[in-house]
Structures are given as C-alpha cells and as structure tokens.
Short mmCIF file of C-alpha atoms and ligand atoms in Angstrom, two decimals:
data_model
loop_
_atom_site.label_atom_id
_atom_site.label_comp_id
_atom_site.label_asym_id
_atom_site.label_seq_id
_atom_site.Cartn_x
_atom_site.Cartn_y
_atom_site.Cartn_z
CA UNK A 632 7.96 14.07 24.61
CA UNK A 633 5.93 11.98 26.98
CA UNK A 634 2.34 11.02 26.23
CA UNK A 635 -0.12 9.25 28.45
CA UNK A 636 -2.12 6.78 26.43
CA UNK A 637 -4.85 4.34 27.28
CA UNK A 638 -5.41 1.15 25.38
CA UNK A 639 -6.77 -2.34 25.78
CA UNK A 640 -4.42 -5.25 25.29
CA UNK A 641 -5.94 -8.73 25.23
CA UNK A 642 -9.01 -7.33 26.94
CA UNK A 643 -7.14 -5.66 29.77
CA UNK A 644 -7.13 -1.85 30.06
CA UNK A 645 -3.88 0.01 30.53
CA UNK A 646 -2.96 3.63 31.07
CA UNK A 647 0.72 4.09 30.31
CA UNK A 648 3.27 6.80 29.66
CA UNK A 649 5.15 6.46 26.39
CA UNK A 650 7.68 8.56 24.51
CA UNK A 651 6.83 9.90 21.04
CA UNK A 652 9.40 7.59 19.45
CA UNK A 653 8.36 4.38 21.21
CA UNK A 654 6.94 1.85 18.77
CA UNK A 655 4.02 -0.36 19.73
CA UNK A 656 6.29 -3.40 19.49
CA UNK A 657 8.54 -2.11 22.29
CA UNK A 658 5.59 -1.08 24.41
CA UNK A 659 4.15 -4.58 24.15
CA UNK A 660 7.39 -6.44 24.74
CA UNK A 661 9.15 -4.22 27.22
CA UNK A 662 6.49 -2.38 29.17
CA UNK A 663 3.76 -5.01 29.11
CA UNK A 664 6.15 -7.97 29.15
CA UNK A 665 4.20 -9.73 26.42
CA UNK A 666 7.17 -11.26 24.66
CA UNK A 667 5.17 -13.54 22.36
CA UNK A 668 5.23 -10.71 19.82
CA UNK A 669 8.61 -10.97 18.09
CA UNK A 670 11.11 -8.36 17.04
CA UNK A 671 12.47 -9.05 13.56
CA UNK A 672 13.34 -6.60 10.80
CA UNK A 673 11.72 -3.47 12.20
CA UNK A 674 10.88 -2.36 8.71
CA UNK A 675 7.55 -3.95 7.89
CA UNK A 676 9.02 -6.81 5.91
CA UNK A 677 8.99 -9.92 8.10
CA UNK A 678 5.71 -9.88 10.04
CA UNK A 679 7.23 -11.34 13.24
CA UNK A 680 5.83 -8.34 15.13
CA UNK A 681 2.25 -8.75 13.82
CA UNK A 682 -0.55 -7.91 16.27
CA UNK A 683 -4.22 -7.15 15.72
CA UNK A 684 -5.15 -3.52 16.17
CA UNK A 685 -8.89 -2.83 16.26
CA UNK A 686 -9.47 -6.19 14.64
CA UNK A 687 -6.99 -5.99 11.78
CA UNK A 688 -3.37 -7.17 11.59
CA UNK A 689 -0.60 -4.56 11.61
CA UNK A 690 3.17 -4.59 11.99
CA UNK A 691 3.69 -3.36 15.54
CA UNK A 692 7.19 -2.17 14.56
CA UNK A 693 5.55 0.30 12.16
CA UNK A 694 3.06 1.82 14.60
CA UNK A 695 4.02 4.39 17.19
CA UNK A 696 2.75 3.49 20.65
CA UNK A 697 1.05 6.87 20.87
CA UNK A 698 -0.83 6.11 17.65
CA UNK A 699 -2.37 3.15 19.45
CA UNK A 700 -4.01 5.46 22.01
CA UNK A 701 -7.62 4.37 22.43
CA UNK A 702 -7.21 1.17 20.45
CA UNK A 703 -7.77 -2.50 21.18
CA UNK A 704 -4.79 -4.75 20.66
CA UNK A 705 -4.69 -8.52 20.50
CA UNK A 706 -1.34 -10.28 20.79
CA UNK A 707 -0.66 -13.99 20.57
CA UNK A 708 -1.09 -14.20 24.36
CA UNK A 709 -4.70 -13.12 23.90
CA UNK A 710 -5.73 -16.07 21.75
CA UNK A 711 -5.85 -18.94 24.19
CA UNK A 712 -8.54 -19.20 26.84
CA UNK A 713 -6.47 -20.02 29.89
CA UNK A 714 -4.83 -23.37 29.20
CA UNK A 715 -7.10 -24.02 26.21
CA UNK A 716 -5.29 -23.13 22.98
CA UNK A 717 -7.05 -21.45 20.07
CA UNK A 718 -7.93 -23.88 17.24
CA UNK A 719 -5.34 -22.23 14.98
CA UNK A 720 -2.65 -22.74 17.63
CA UNK A 721 -3.65 -26.39 18.04
CA UNK A 722 -3.62 -26.95 14.34
CA UNK A 723 -0.15 -25.39 13.96
CA UNK A 724 1.17 -27.84 16.52
CA UNK A 725 -0.64 -30.83 15.06
CA UNK A 726 0.43 -30.14 11.48
CA UNK A 727 4.07 -29.50 12.36
CA UNK A 728 3.84 -25.88 11.21
CA UNK A 729 6.15 -24.72 13.99
CA UNK A 730 9.89 -25.26 13.88
CA UNK A 731 12.00 -22.54 15.52
CA UNK A 732 8.74 -20.71 16.26
CA UNK A 733 9.97 -17.20 15.63
CA UNK A 734 7.46 -16.48 12.90
CA UNK A 735 4.64 -18.39 14.59
CA UNK A 736 2.91 -15.71 16.69
CA UNK A 737 2.74 -13.31 13.72
CA UNK A 738 1.74 -16.09 11.37
CA UNK A 739 -1.09 -17.20 13.66
CA UNK A 740 -2.42 -13.65 14.04
CA UNK A 741 -2.41 -13.18 10.26
CA UNK A 742 -4.26 -16.48 9.97
CA UNK A 743 -6.77 -15.40 12.59
CA UNK A 744 -7.36 -12.10 10.78
CA UNK A 745 -8.06 -14.04 7.60
CA UNK A 746 -10.41 -16.55 9.23
CA UNK A 747 -12.28 -13.79 11.07
CA UNK A 748 -13.24 -12.37 7.67
CA UNK A 749 -13.41 -15.53 5.62
CA UNK A 750 -14.01 -18.88 7.30
CA UNK A 751 -13.61 -20.89 4.09
CA UNK A 752 -10.52 -19.56 2.32
CA UNK A 753 -8.91 -21.02 -0.79
CA UNK A 754 -5.24 -21.88 -0.59
CA UNK A 755 -4.57 -18.84 -2.78
CA UNK A 756 -6.30 -16.65 -0.20
CA UNK A 757 -4.26 -18.22 2.58
CA UNK A 758 -1.04 -17.52 0.68
CA UNK A 759 -2.06 -13.89 0.21
CA UNK A 760 -3.00 -13.48 3.86
CA UNK A 761 0.42 -14.59 5.07
CA UNK A 762 2.54 -12.97 2.43
CA UNK A 763 3.74 -10.38 4.93
CA UNK A 764 4.97 -13.12 7.27
CA UNK A 765 8.35 -14.63 6.54
CA UNK A 766 9.20 -18.13 7.75
CA UNK A 767 12.75 -19.30 7.37
CA UNK A 768 12.14 -22.86 8.53
CA UNK A 769 9.02 -24.56 7.31
CA UNK A 770 8.74 -23.70 3.63
CA UNK A 771 5.13 -22.53 4.21
CA UNK A 772 3.49 -25.79 3.07
CA UNK A 773 2.73 -26.99 6.58
CA UNK A 774 1.63 -23.53 7.66
CA UNK A 775 -0.87 -23.42 4.83
CA UNK A 776 -2.13 -26.88 5.74
CA UNK A 777 -2.47 -25.87 9.37
CA UNK A 778 -4.53 -22.80 8.46
CA UNK A 779 -6.81 -24.75 6.12
CA UNK A 780 -7.24 -27.38 8.79
CA UNK A 781 -8.00 -24.81 11.49
CA UNK A 782 -10.55 -23.21 9.18
CA UNK A 783 -12.37 -26.48 8.76
CA UNK A 784 -12.29 -27.19 12.51
CA UNK A 785 -13.61 -23.71 13.23
CA UNK A 786 -16.39 -24.07 10.68
CA UNK A 787 -17.27 -27.36 12.35
CA UNK A 788 -17.41 -25.64 15.74
CA UNK A 789 -19.98 -23.25 14.46
CA UNK A 790 -22.31 -25.95 13.23
CA UNK B 1369 17.55 7.90 14.83
CA UNK B 1370 16.73 11.35 16.12
CA UNK B 1371 14.05 12.07 18.67
CA UNK B 1372 10.86 13.81 17.69
CA UNK B 1373 7.66 15.09 19.20
CA UNK B 1374 4.39 13.58 18.11
CA UNK B 1375 1.50 15.97 17.56
CA UNK B 1376 -2.04 15.05 16.67
CA UNK B 1377 -4.13 18.01 15.57
CA UNK B 1378 -7.89 17.56 15.75
CA UNK B 1379 -8.79 19.68 12.74
CA UNK B 1380 -7.40 20.79 9.39
CA UNK B 1381 -6.90 24.37 10.45
CA UNK B 1382 -4.89 23.32 13.49
CA UNK B 1383 -2.82 20.93 11.38
CA UNK B 1384 -2.06 23.63 8.81
CA UNK B 1385 -1.12 26.07 11.55
CA UNK B 1386 1.31 23.60 13.10
CA UNK B 1387 2.89 22.82 9.73
CA UNK B 1388 3.19 26.51 8.86
CA UNK B 1389 4.65 27.18 12.28
CA UNK B 1390 7.25 24.42 12.36
CA UNK B 1391 8.25 24.62 8.68
CA UNK B 1392 10.84 22.09 7.61
CA UNK B 1393 11.18 20.73 11.14
CA UNK B 1394 7.80 19.02 10.83
CA UNK B 1395 6.63 16.12 8.68
CA UNK B 1396 3.04 15.02 8.18
CA UNK B 1397 2.45 11.44 9.32
CA UNK B 1398 -0.13 9.25 7.59
CA UNK B 1399 0.31 5.44 7.81
CA UNK B 1400 4.01 5.81 8.55
CA UNK B 1401 4.98 2.84 6.37
CA UNK B 1402 7.43 4.97 4.42
CA UNK B 1403 8.12 7.67 6.93
CA UNK B 1404 9.03 5.45 9.90
CA UNK B 1405 11.33 3.30 7.76
CA UNK B 1406 13.20 6.36 6.52
CA UNK B 1407 13.35 7.84 10.00
CA UNK B 1408 14.77 4.62 11.41
CA UNK B 1409 17.41 4.50 8.68
CA UNK B 1410 18.40 8.07 9.56
CA UNK B 1411 17.38 9.35 6.11
CA UNK B 1412 15.11 11.94 7.63
CA UNK B 1413 15.26 13.54 11.06
CA UNK B 1414 12.03 15.40 11.69
CA UNK B 1415 11.63 17.24 14.98
CA UNK B 1416 7.86 16.95 14.81
CA UNK B 1417 5.60 14.33 13.34
CA UNK B 1418 2.15 15.73 12.70
CA UNK B 1419 -0.36 12.89 12.64
CA UNK B 1420 -3.05 13.50 10.03
CA UNK B 1421 -5.27 10.64 11.14
CA UNK B 1422 -7.53 12.82 13.28
CA UNK B 1423 -8.63 15.12 10.46
CA UNK B 1424 -11.47 13.05 9.00
CA UNK B 1425 -9.73 12.71 5.65
CA UNK B 1426 -10.58 9.09 5.05
CA UNK B 1427 -13.29 7.49 2.94
CA UNK B 1428 -14.51 7.40 -0.64
CA UNK B 1429 -17.26 9.65 -1.91
CA UNK B 1430 -18.99 9.41 -5.26
CA UNK B 1431 -19.33 12.67 -7.14
CA UNK B 1432 -22.36 13.69 -9.20
CA UNK B 1433 -20.74 12.69 -12.49
CA UNK B 1434 -19.97 9.19 -11.16
CA UNK B 1435 -16.31 9.90 -10.50
CA UNK B 1436 -14.88 9.46 -7.03
CA UNK B 1437 -13.00 11.44 -4.46
CA UNK B 1438 -10.68 9.35 -2.31
CA UNK B 1439 -9.72 10.83 1.04
CA UNK B 1440 -5.92 11.03 1.26
CA UNK B 1441 -5.90 9.20 4.58
CA UNK B 1442 -7.85 6.20 3.29
CA UNK B 1443 -5.86 3.04 3.87
CA UNK B 1444 -5.19 0.76 0.94
CA UNK B 1445 -7.25 -1.98 2.57
CA UNK B 1446 -10.21 0.34 3.14
CA UNK B 1447 -10.27 0.94 -0.63
CA UNK B 1448 -10.19 -2.80 -1.24
CA UNK B 1449 -13.34 -2.95 0.85
CA UNK B 1450 -15.07 -0.24 -1.20
CA UNK B 1451 -17.83 -1.80 -3.27
CA UNK B 1452 -18.08 1.22 -5.54
CA UNK B 1453 -14.40 0.96 -6.45
CA UNK B 1454 -14.65 -2.77 -6.91
CA UNK B 1455 -17.59 -2.35 -9.27
CA UNK B 1456 -16.54 0.72 -11.22
CA UNK B 1457 -12.75 0.76 -10.99
CA UNK B 1458 -12.01 -2.94 -10.68
CA UNK B 1459 -8.53 -2.50 -12.16
CA UNK B 1460 -7.73 -0.38 -9.08
CA UNK B 1461 -8.89 -3.14 -6.74
CA UNK B 1462 -6.63 -5.51 -8.63
CA UNK B 1463 -3.61 -3.24 -8.11
CA UNK B 1464 -4.33 -2.59 -4.43
CA UNK B 1465 -4.73 -6.29 -3.78
CA UNK B 1466 -1.21 -6.87 -5.01
CA UNK B 1467 0.51 -4.17 -2.93
CA UNK B 1468 2.61 -4.93 0.13
CA UNK B 1469 1.10 -7.25 2.72
CA UNK B 1470 -2.19 -7.20 4.60
CA UNK B 1471 -0.38 -5.61 7.56
CA UNK B 1472 1.14 -2.86 5.40
CA UNK B 1473 -2.15 -2.21 3.61
CA UNK B 1474 -3.96 -1.75 6.89
CA UNK B 1475 -1.71 1.24 7.63
CA UNK B 1476 -0.48 2.55 4.28
CA UNK B 1477 -2.60 5.35 2.84
CA UNK B 1478 -3.25 6.55 -0.70
CA UNK B 1479 -2.08 10.06 0.17
CA UNK B 1480 1.15 8.74 1.68
CA UNK B 1481 1.79 6.70 -1.43
CA UNK B 1482 1.40 9.75 -3.65
CA UNK B 1483 3.16 12.29 -1.40
CA UNK B 1484 6.07 9.95 -0.95
CA UNK B 1485 6.71 10.45 -4.70
CA UNK B 1486 8.63 7.21 -4.91
CA UNK B 1487 9.42 6.03 -8.40
CA UNK B 1488 8.26 2.58 -7.36
CA UNK B 1489 4.75 3.65 -6.34
CA UNK B 1490 2.22 1.20 -7.73
CA UNK B 1491 -0.58 3.76 -7.64
CA UNK B 1492 1.01 6.76 -9.33
CA UNK B 1493 1.15 5.29 -12.88
CA UNK B 1494 -2.50 4.23 -13.02
CA UNK B 1495 -3.74 7.42 -11.35
CA UNK B 1496 -1.77 9.45 -13.90
CA UNK B 1497 -3.13 7.36 -16.75
CA UNK B 1498 -6.67 8.04 -15.55
CA UNK B 1499 -6.11 11.77 -15.35
CA UNK B 1500 -6.53 12.03 -11.58
CA UNK B 1501 -6.50 15.30 -9.72
CA UNK B 1502 -5.09 16.07 -6.30
CA UNK B 1503 -6.68 18.44 -3.80
CA UNK B 1504 -4.50 20.09 -1.19
CA UNK B 1505 -5.04 22.52 1.65
CA UNK B 1506 -2.84 25.02 3.48
CA UNK B 1507 -3.51 27.95 5.80
CA UNK B 1508 -4.11 30.26 2.86
CA UNK B 1509 -6.68 28.00 1.23
CA UNK B 1510 -7.29 25.03 -1.01
CA UNK B 1511 -6.03 24.21 -4.45
CA UNK B 1512 -6.67 21.56 -7.06
CA UNK B 1513 -3.84 20.18 -9.15
CA UNK B 1514 -3.52 17.82 -12.05
CA UNK B 1515 -1.56 14.81 -10.92
CA UNK B 1516 0.52 15.25 -14.08
CA UNK B 1517 2.11 18.30 -12.51
CA UNK B 1518 2.41 16.82 -9.02
CA UNK B 1519 5.67 14.85 -9.03
CA UNK B 1520 8.96 16.74 -9.26
CA UNK B 1521 11.66 14.21 -8.38
CA UNK B 1522 11.96 11.18 -6.10
CA UNK B 1523 10.57 12.22 -2.73
CA UNK B 1524 9.59 15.66 -4.03
CA UNK B 1525 6.16 16.90 -5.02
CA UNK B 1526 4.82 20.35 -5.79
CA UNK B 1527 3.27 20.52 -2.33
CA UNK B 1528 4.99 22.94 -0.01
CA UNK B 1529 5.97 21.68 3.43
CA UNK B 1530 2.91 23.25 5.01
CA UNK B 1531 0.41 21.83 2.56
CA UNK B 1532 -1.70 18.74 3.19
CA UNK B 1533 -3.01 16.50 0.44
CA UNK B 1534 -6.69 15.99 1.20
CA UNK B 1535 -8.15 14.08 -1.76
CA UNK B 1536 -7.39 12.24 -4.94
CA UNK B 1537 -10.14 12.72 -7.48
CA UNK B 1538 -10.84 10.30 -10.30
CA UNK B 1539 -13.01 11.10 -13.30
CA UNK B 1540 -15.88 8.67 -13.98
CA UNK B 1541 -14.76 5.50 -15.71
CA UNK B 1542 -16.52 5.30 -19.04
CA UNK B 1543 -18.32 2.21 -20.27
CA UNK B 1544 -16.04 2.29 -23.29
CA UNK B 1545 -12.80 2.26 -21.34
CA UNK B 1546 -10.33 -0.33 -20.16
CA UNK B 1547 -7.36 0.05 -17.84
CA UNK B 1548 -4.64 -2.06 -16.35
CA UNK B 1549 -1.31 -1.78 -14.55
CA UNK B 1550 1.25 -4.51 -15.00
CA UNK B 1551 4.44 -4.71 -13.04
CA UNK B 1552 7.47 -6.87 -12.92
CA UNK B 1553 8.95 -7.72 -9.57
CA UNK B 1554 11.07 -10.43 -8.04
CA UNK B 1555 8.61 -11.61 -5.42
CA UNK B 1556 5.33 -10.70 -3.78
CA UNK B 1557 6.75 -8.23 -1.26
CA UNK B 1558 9.32 -6.67 -3.57
CA UNK B 1559 9.03 -3.26 -5.17
CA UNK B 1560 8.43 -3.09 -8.91
CA UNK B 1561 11.41 -3.26 -11.29
CA UNK B 1562 9.26 -1.82 -13.99
CA UNK B 1563 5.58 -1.02 -14.30
CA UNK B 1564 3.29 0.06 -17.12
CA UNK B 1565 -0.19 1.49 -16.80
CA UNK B 1566 -2.47 1.65 -19.84
CA UNK B 1567 -5.81 3.42 -20.08
CA UNK B 1568 -7.78 3.17 -23.32
CA UNK B 1569 -11.11 4.58 -24.40
CA UNK B 1570 -12.78 3.28 -27.54
CA UNK B 1571 -15.01 5.22 -29.86
CA UNK B 1572 -16.75 2.13 -31.10
CA UNK B 1573 -15.67 -1.47 -31.17
CA UNK B 1574 -12.86 -0.67 -33.55
CA UNK B 1575 -11.39 2.76 -33.07
CA UNK B 1576 -9.36 3.95 -30.14
CA UNK B 1577 -10.54 7.40 -29.07
CA UNK B 1578 -8.02 8.08 -26.31
CA UNK B 1579 -5.02 6.32 -24.85
CA UNK B 1580 -2.52 6.92 -22.13
CA UNK B 1581 0.55 4.85 -21.41
CA UNK B 1582 2.45 5.58 -18.22
CA UNK B 1583 5.77 4.12 -17.20
CA UNK B 1584 6.55 3.51 -13.54
CA UNK B 1585 9.63 2.44 -11.57
CA UNK B 1586 12.12 3.03 -14.39
CA UNK B 1587 12.34 6.80 -14.06
CA UNK B 1588 12.68 9.28 -11.19
CA UNK B 1589 8.96 10.00 -11.42
CA UNK B 1590 6.30 8.20 -13.47
CA UNK B 1591 6.33 9.25 -17.13
CA UNK B 1592 3.46 9.60 -19.56
CA UNK B 1593 4.75 8.26 -22.88
CA UNK B 1594 2.84 10.48 -25.27
CA UNK B 1595 4.39 9.25 -28.53
CA UNK B 1596 3.41 5.70 -27.71
CA UNK B 1597 -0.15 6.63 -26.82
CA UNK B 1598 -0.42 8.64 -30.04
CA UNK B 1599 0.35 5.50 -32.03
CA UNK B 1600 -3.01 4.10 -30.86
CA UNK B 1601 -5.34 7.10 -30.90
CA UNK B 1602 -7.61 7.34 -33.90
CA UNK B 1603 -6.57 3.90 -35.05
CA UNK B 1604 -7.95 0.42 -34.93
CA UNK B 1605 -5.98 -1.49 -32.36
CA UNK B 1606 -4.05 -4.29 -33.97
CA UNK B 1607 -0.81 -6.20 -33.63
CA UNK B 1608 1.17 -3.68 -35.62
CA UNK B 1609 0.38 -0.60 -33.60
CA UNK B 1610 0.57 -2.50 -30.33
CA UNK B 1611 4.09 -3.53 -31.30
CA UNK B 1612 4.93 0.05 -32.31
CA UNK B 1613 3.57 1.53 -29.10
CA UNK B 1614 5.47 -1.06 -27.07
CA UNK B 1615 8.67 -0.23 -28.93
CA UNK B 1616 8.24 3.47 -28.34
CA UNK B 1617 7.58 2.87 -24.66
CA UNK B 1618 10.72 0.75 -24.38
CA UNK B 1619 12.65 3.52 -26.14
CA UNK B 1620 11.32 5.99 -23.60
CA UNK B 1621 13.06 3.88 -20.98
CA UNK B 1622 16.45 4.74 -22.50
CA UNK B 1623 15.58 8.40 -22.42
CA UNK B 1624 14.43 8.52 -18.83
CA UNK B 1625 17.21 6.24 -17.68
CA UNK B 1626 19.79 8.77 -18.73
CA UNK B 1627 18.50 10.93 -15.92
CA UNK B 1628 18.65 8.13 -13.39
CA UNK B 1629 21.80 6.13 -13.53
CA UNK B 1630 21.39 4.99 -9.92
CA UNK B 1631 18.18 3.14 -10.74
CA UNK B 1632 20.06 1.20 -13.38
CA UNK B 1633 21.88 -1.77 -11.83
CA UNK B 1634 20.40 -1.52 -8.34
CA UNK B 1635 17.59 -3.96 -9.03
CA UNK B 1636 17.93 -4.72 -12.76
CA UNK B 1637 20.13 -3.74 -15.67
CA UNK B 1638 18.98 -1.31 -18.31
CA UNK B 1639 18.65 -3.67 -21.30
CA UNK B 1640 16.67 -6.10 -19.18
CA UNK B 1641 14.37 -3.35 -18.06
CA UNK B 1642 13.73 -2.29 -21.65
CA UNK B 1643 12.91 -5.83 -22.65
CA UNK B 1644 10.56 -6.13 -19.72
CA UNK B 1645 8.89 -2.80 -20.47
CA UNK B 1646 8.32 -3.74 -24.09
CA UNK B 1647 6.57 -6.96 -23.27
CA UNK B 1648 4.66 -5.45 -20.33
CA UNK B 1649 3.42 -2.63 -22.55
CA UNK B 1650 2.22 -4.93 -25.31
CA UNK B 1651 0.45 -7.13 -22.79
CA UNK B 1652 -1.06 -4.15 -21.00
CA UNK B 1653 -2.45 -2.64 -24.21
CA UNK B 1654 -4.01 -5.95 -25.13
CA UNK B 1655 -5.60 -6.36 -21.73
CA UNK B 1656 -6.91 -2.78 -21.61
CA UNK B 1657 -8.30 -3.19 -25.13
CA UNK B 1658 -10.04 -6.45 -24.25
CA UNK B 1659 -11.50 -4.92 -21.12
CA UNK B 1660 -12.82 -1.93 -23.04
CA UNK B 1661 -14.41 -4.23 -25.61
CA UNK B 1662 -15.98 -6.33 -22.90
CA UNK B 1663 -17.51 -3.34 -21.16
CA UNK B 1664 -18.91 -2.01 -24.44
CA UNK B 1665 -20.61 -5.34 -25.04
CA UNK B 1666 -22.07 -5.47 -21.56
C1 FAD C 2931 7.10 -3.88 3.53
C2 FAD C 2931 6.62 -2.78 2.63
C3 FAD C 2931 6.01 -3.11 1.42
C4 FAD C 2931 5.55 -2.10 0.57
N1 FAD C 2931 4.97 -2.46 -0.62
C5 FAD C 2931 4.56 -1.49 -1.48
C6 FAD C 2931 3.98 -1.84 -2.75
O1 FAD C 2931 3.80 -3.01 -3.08
N2 FAD C 2931 3.63 -0.82 -3.59
C7 FAD C 2931 3.80 0.50 -3.27
O2 FAD C 2931 3.46 1.37 -4.05
N3 FAD C 2931 4.33 0.85 -2.07
C8 FAD C 2931 4.73 -0.10 -1.18
N4 FAD C 2931 5.30 0.26 0.02
C9 FAD C 2931 5.51 1.68 0.32
C10 FAD C 2931 4.43 2.32 1.22
O3 FAD C 2931 3.80 1.38 2.03
C11 FAD C 2931 3.38 3.06 0.43
O4 FAD C 2931 4.00 4.06 -0.36
C12 FAD C 2931 2.32 3.72 1.32
O5 FAD C 2931 1.15 3.94 0.55
C13 FAD C 2931 2.74 4.99 1.97
O6 FAD C 2931 1.66 5.53 2.72
P1 FAD C 2931 1.76 5.93 4.26
O7 FAD C 2931 0.41 6.38 4.64
O8 FAD C 2931 2.34 4.84 5.06
O9 FAD C 2931 2.78 7.15 4.17
P2 FAD C 2931 3.69 7.81 5.30
O10 FAD C 2931 4.87 6.95 5.51
O11 FAD C 2931 2.92 8.21 6.47
O12 FAD C 2931 4.12 9.13 4.50
C14 FAD C 2931 4.90 9.12 3.34
C15 FAD C 2931 5.33 10.55 2.99
O13 FAD C 2931 4.25 11.35 2.55
C16 FAD C 2931 4.00 12.45 3.42
N5 FAD C 2931 2.54 12.51 3.54
C17 FAD C 2931 1.73 11.46 3.85
N6 FAD C 2931 0.43 11.82 3.77
C18 FAD C 2931 0.41 13.13 3.42
C19 FAD C 2931 -0.64 14.07 3.15
N7 FAD C 2931 -1.95 13.72 3.21
N8 FAD C 2931 -0.30 15.35 2.81
C20 FAD C 2931 1.01 15.71 2.72
N9 FAD C 2931 2.04 14.86 2.94
C21 FAD C 2931 1.75 13.58 3.28
C22 FAD C 2931 4.74 12.15 4.68
O14 FAD C 2931 5.17 13.34 5.33
C23 FAD C 2931 5.91 11.33 4.18
O15 FAD C 2931 6.93 12.14 3.71
C24 FAD C 2931 5.73 -0.73 0.91
C25 FAD C 2931 6.33 -0.42 2.14
C26 FAD C 2931 6.76 -1.41 3.01
C27 FAD C 2931 7.40 -1.04 4.31
S1 FES C 2932 9.72 -6.68 12.96
FE1 FES C 2932 7.96 -5.71 12.25
S2 FES C 2932 7.75 -6.49 10.27
FE2 FES C 2932 9.65 -7.31 10.86
S1 FES C 2933 9.27 -21.69 12.19
FE1 FES C 2933 11.21 -20.75 12.14
S2 FES C 2933 10.79 -18.93 11.08
FE2 FES C 2933 8.98 -20.01 10.85
#
C-alpha cells in the first residue's frame, strides 16, 4: 500500500510517497540520494544505518519509512555547515578514527547524540553510547579518543 | 519477505476493531525491533501491521500506593529517563541500561519485550520476581492478568490475537526489599545465555520474609523456582542457605532444559549453563540481600 508522508530531513521538508514495507534506510539512500547513511546488517546489530530521529539515534533499517511521517531526521549530511565540518567530524579525521569509513557516519551520529545530552562524558559513557555501532577496522580506541577530544573542543566553543 | 499494509489507528477502539476484523492476518507493531527482524527473515508474514504508537499508551504513572503503571508503548530509553523509576526501582534502571544499544532502546518498548515472549527477555524475569501485573484490552473489554500466567511458550502469550497489552503494573517497592537481575552473555550486544532475577523482602535485619528467584534464558519461558525461594523464606540469610538455594536453582535448569533441547548447544552447553546459573544465583541473592539491608538502614 502506498502512503504519502511528510518529514524533514536535515532541515529540508519533503512530501513523498512510500510503500508500507519501505524502511527509512532505503527512503534516505534511494529516494533522497543521501548515501552517507550506510546499509549493513539490516537487523539492528551494526549501527551503520544510524540516523537521528526527533533528536535521538535510531537504526534506520529498523524503522518503516511510514513510521517516520511527521518526524525530523538528521543524517550525516546534515552535520556540516556547508564546507565547515562538525567538530566531531574534524576530530575523527584528526585522531585517525576513520579507516574504511563504513561505520563512520553511524558512529558520528551516535557520538553526537551522546554529546547533545552530556557534553562531558566519561570513557565508560562513550563506550556505552557507541555499543550499537560496530567498527571492523579501528579497534575503537581512536574512535573513543576522537569523541572525547570533540567533547572537549565543543565545551571550549561554548565558553 | 511478504508485503503488508501498514495501518495506524488513532484510538484504542479503532485498533481493537482492526485486530478483531483482520484476525491472524494482522500483527500489532510497537517498536518493531523484534517484529521487523522476524518479518525480514521470513519467520512471520503478516498481511497487516497495526501500529500501536498512536494510542497514547506511553508513559509512567505512579499509583496511590506508590506502585507504578508503565504504558506498554513506553520505550526502554524513556524508562531510563524516568526519575521515579530511577529513585524507587533503581534495579530496573540498571537492567534497562544494559539492554541492546541506544538505537535499539529508543525504539524497543516494554510491551513488545513482554508480548514477544522470548526466553531471552531481560525484563520478564525481574518483572515476574516483582509480581507484576499486565493489563490488556480488546473489543469486549479490559482484563488484568498476573504476569505469572502470561507466558505460554516462546513467542506465545495468553493474549488473543485481537488483544492489546496496555500496561505493566508494578507493586510499590518496599523499604525492606532488594532486587537484582544478573545475566551471563558473551558480549554487550548479545542475548543472555542465562539470567537470574532475585527479589527479597526482609522482616527485620535478619529474617527473610519473602523471596522470589526467577530463571531466564534457560527455559522456554521464564521460570519461578519456588523450592529455591522457599529455602530462604523465614530464615536468616547465610552462606548455607544461599548455597542451597543456588543449588536448587541450578537443578531447576536440568528440569526445564528437558523441555528445550534446542536451547541446549545453540549458545552454551547444558553443564556450563548450570554452573553459570549456580554462581549467578548465589551472587544475585547476596546482592539483593545487601540492597535490602542498605535500604532498611537508610
Ligand atoms: C540488536 C538487538 C539487540 C537486542 N537486545 C536485547 C536485550 O539486550 N535484551 C532484551 O530483552 N531484548 C533485546 N532485543 C529484543 C527486542 O529489542 C526487545 O524484545 C524489545 O523490547 C521488543 O519491543 P518492540 O517494541 O520492538 O516489539 P515489536 O517488535 O514491535 O513487537 C514484538 C512482538 O510483540 C507484539 N506486540 C508488541 N507490542 C504489543 C502490545 N502492546 N500488545 C500486543 N502485542 C504487542 C508484536 O505483535 C510482536 O509480535 C534486542 C533486539 C535487537 C534487534
Ligand atoms: S544496517 Fe541497520 S543496524 Fe545494521
Ligand atoms: S572504519 Fe572501517 S568499519 Fe570502522
């Protein structure tokens, strides 16, 4: 069955037709061409498909597009301001937290969700926040460092 | 993967009517973290998914006696944010915090966890230990059930296909009580290999007035191990009866495992599971006892 939904993605409003079975991940990647959001396990395990929905991170493979009717979505493309990268993105690059990059968009959105709620996390809290994001390359150490570093930069920005 | 229609009723009556109308062709949809996985694997092929998220069934309300009623559609993360739960049922906060990932917890609901009737549910054992009740609604009215009678077999509950779980009700948590759920798993995102929930109430600093020990993950549905709990009630909690209760709980594993060969060997062998259950139970009793003592002294 076809449904017409309206939602905001990275601040832009859309009105789109979707099928009942379409998952948010496919809507984002295929209809909106925002391919920064990655397609991994499609079962809620890997976090590659993480987006923010109404301010909190979700697995976009586990949300039907029609369930996102009326919601506000932020994908990795929505973080930078034009050419200016978000502090978390910068820090990931600087700390070498990106290797193949497949996990990175999801990882960064999970990090952002954490820092939005808690701008001074412990390393334990960082580990918990990204436990739904699998990285097969980096061994997590550099990712953790990057998030801690971004947190301190962002706290500095506020001062 | 079959195709389905998505329906989102705006009220309980409409939802019940749809479910009654469509019968076994329809499935209620809460957070979808179980349902969508099973649909994608072809394990279920509903023709209709009936989204329950528009029915206003989320949120925690405190009852007059100090107990709580948790709306079935409350997400796990929304409960983590509940100050009342954190203050009065902190053991629940501890369990929720260790379930799935942030992303899963933002979608997964309490009702979905219970209705899914999975043997690996991390909430069922502790809710059973506490003596929780479930409230459900259908076209012909509401009913209240003891959670003890709720689970029939993996994936099966006493709810009929046109009933909706609306609330989980918890009795007030006494100042003399302590509770904990311990589980064994391979890594953070893995499902439990074995879990034990213990709920103790003390009469005074020495005597145990009531106890409940519930086993999770080792049996088709969570099991209340009455013989083990009885070892503690009326007694002073000490090393000897903790050991006895742990032994009896581990023995219960052999009994329930007879019914569930498939669970054996998929994620752990039977003897290993018994060993794990024994040590988890002893630890859990000790923790619950300490917590009860602490809250008496407060
Ligand atoms: C990656 C991952 C990690 C997980 N980790 C854990 C974990 O650590 N611990 C744990 O216990 N579980 C875990 N789960 C399982 C799952 O997330 C939970 O069981 C969750 O609480 C299910 O809730 P839901 O709202 O998503 O249910 P849904 O998938 O929406 O529904 C589950 C079932 O219940 C029925 N249903 C739902 N709500 C109602 C209602 N109100 N009335 C009647 N029927 C209803 C549905 O029809 C369906 O059959 C995990 C799952 C994934 C994918
Ligand atoms: S693709 Fe969604 S969690 Fe792996
Ligand atoms: S950088 Fe390759 S998966 Fe994380």
